[in-house]
C-alpha positions in Angstrom: 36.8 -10.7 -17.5 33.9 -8.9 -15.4 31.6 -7.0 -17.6 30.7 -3.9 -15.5 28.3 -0.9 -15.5 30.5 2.3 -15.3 26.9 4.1 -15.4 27.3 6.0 -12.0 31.0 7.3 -13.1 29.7 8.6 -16.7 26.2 9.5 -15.0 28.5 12.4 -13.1 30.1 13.1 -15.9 26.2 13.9 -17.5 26.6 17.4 -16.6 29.5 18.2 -18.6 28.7 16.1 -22.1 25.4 18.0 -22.7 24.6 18.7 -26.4 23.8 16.5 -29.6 26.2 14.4 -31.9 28.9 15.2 -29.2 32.5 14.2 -30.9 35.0 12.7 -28.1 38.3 10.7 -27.7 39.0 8.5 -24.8 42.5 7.8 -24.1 43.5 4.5 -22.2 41.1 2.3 -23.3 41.8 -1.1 -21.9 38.3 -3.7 -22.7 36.3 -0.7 -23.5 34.1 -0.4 -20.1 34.1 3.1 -19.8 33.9 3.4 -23.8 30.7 1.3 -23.3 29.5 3.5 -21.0 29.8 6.9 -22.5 28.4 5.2 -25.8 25.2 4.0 -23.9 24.5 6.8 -21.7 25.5 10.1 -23.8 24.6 11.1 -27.2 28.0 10.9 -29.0 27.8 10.5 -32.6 31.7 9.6 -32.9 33.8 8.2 -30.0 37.8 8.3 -31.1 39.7 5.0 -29.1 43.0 5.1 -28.5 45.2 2.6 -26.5 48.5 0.8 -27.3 46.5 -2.5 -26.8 49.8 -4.3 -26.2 47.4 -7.4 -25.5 45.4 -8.3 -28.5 43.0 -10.3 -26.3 42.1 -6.5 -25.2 41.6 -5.3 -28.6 39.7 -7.6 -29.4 37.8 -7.8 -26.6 37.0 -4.1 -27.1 36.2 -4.2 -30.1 33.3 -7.0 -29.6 32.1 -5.5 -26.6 31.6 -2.1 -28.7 30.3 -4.3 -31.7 26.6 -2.7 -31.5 28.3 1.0 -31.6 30.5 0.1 -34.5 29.4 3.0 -36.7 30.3 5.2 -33.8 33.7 4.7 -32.7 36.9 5.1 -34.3 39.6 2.7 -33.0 43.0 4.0 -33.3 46.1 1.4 -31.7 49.4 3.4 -30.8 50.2 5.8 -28.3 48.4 9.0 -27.0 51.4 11.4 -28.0 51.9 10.1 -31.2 48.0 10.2 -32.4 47.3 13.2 -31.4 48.9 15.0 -34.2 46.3 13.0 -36.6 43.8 15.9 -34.9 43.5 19.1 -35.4 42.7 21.8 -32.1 39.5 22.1 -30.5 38.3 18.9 -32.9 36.9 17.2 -30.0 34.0 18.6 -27.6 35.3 16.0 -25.0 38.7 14.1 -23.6 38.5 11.5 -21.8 41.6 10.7 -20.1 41.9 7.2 -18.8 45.4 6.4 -19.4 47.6 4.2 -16.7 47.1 5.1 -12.9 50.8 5.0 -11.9 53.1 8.2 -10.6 55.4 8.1 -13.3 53.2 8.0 -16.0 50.3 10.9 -14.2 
């Protein structure tokens, strides 16, 4: 799998995580690239994961490539719908929405 630098793609999104010990939730979370990102490049103090992670090389693959943010992120397997009631409105200062990219799912 291709390690990439989502830097440019969270660099745009620089304008709207301003603040300290920002608290966010990315949904769709795949190998963790854009997780990696907003970890390195934004001052989060927790990042919520969620993602089915129906492949546990993914998971798992996630899980090492966020190994240096550990105390950071909180990594939740099941479904978006079914998670969300674990939180409470407004809990989060950011959602990032990365779920799957087809027309019936959007």
């Amino acid at each position: 799998m291709k390690i990439s630098d989502y830097a440019p793609r969270t660099g745009a999104m620089d304008f709207y995580l301003r603040g300290t010990r920002l608290k966010g939730v990315e949904v769709g979370v795949d190998a963790g690239a854009h997780a990696e990102s907003l970890l390195r490049y934004s001052d989060i103090e927790t990042l919520y994961l969620i993602d089915i992670w129906d492949k546990e090389y993914y998971r798992g693959y996630c899980a090492g490539r966020l190994a240096r943010w550990q105390h950071k992120i909180v990594m939740m397997p099941g479904d978006s719908i079914t998670l969300s009631a674990a939180f409470q409105s407004r809990f989060f200062d950011f959602i990032y929405l990365d779920q799957m990219h087809d027309y019936e799912t959007v």
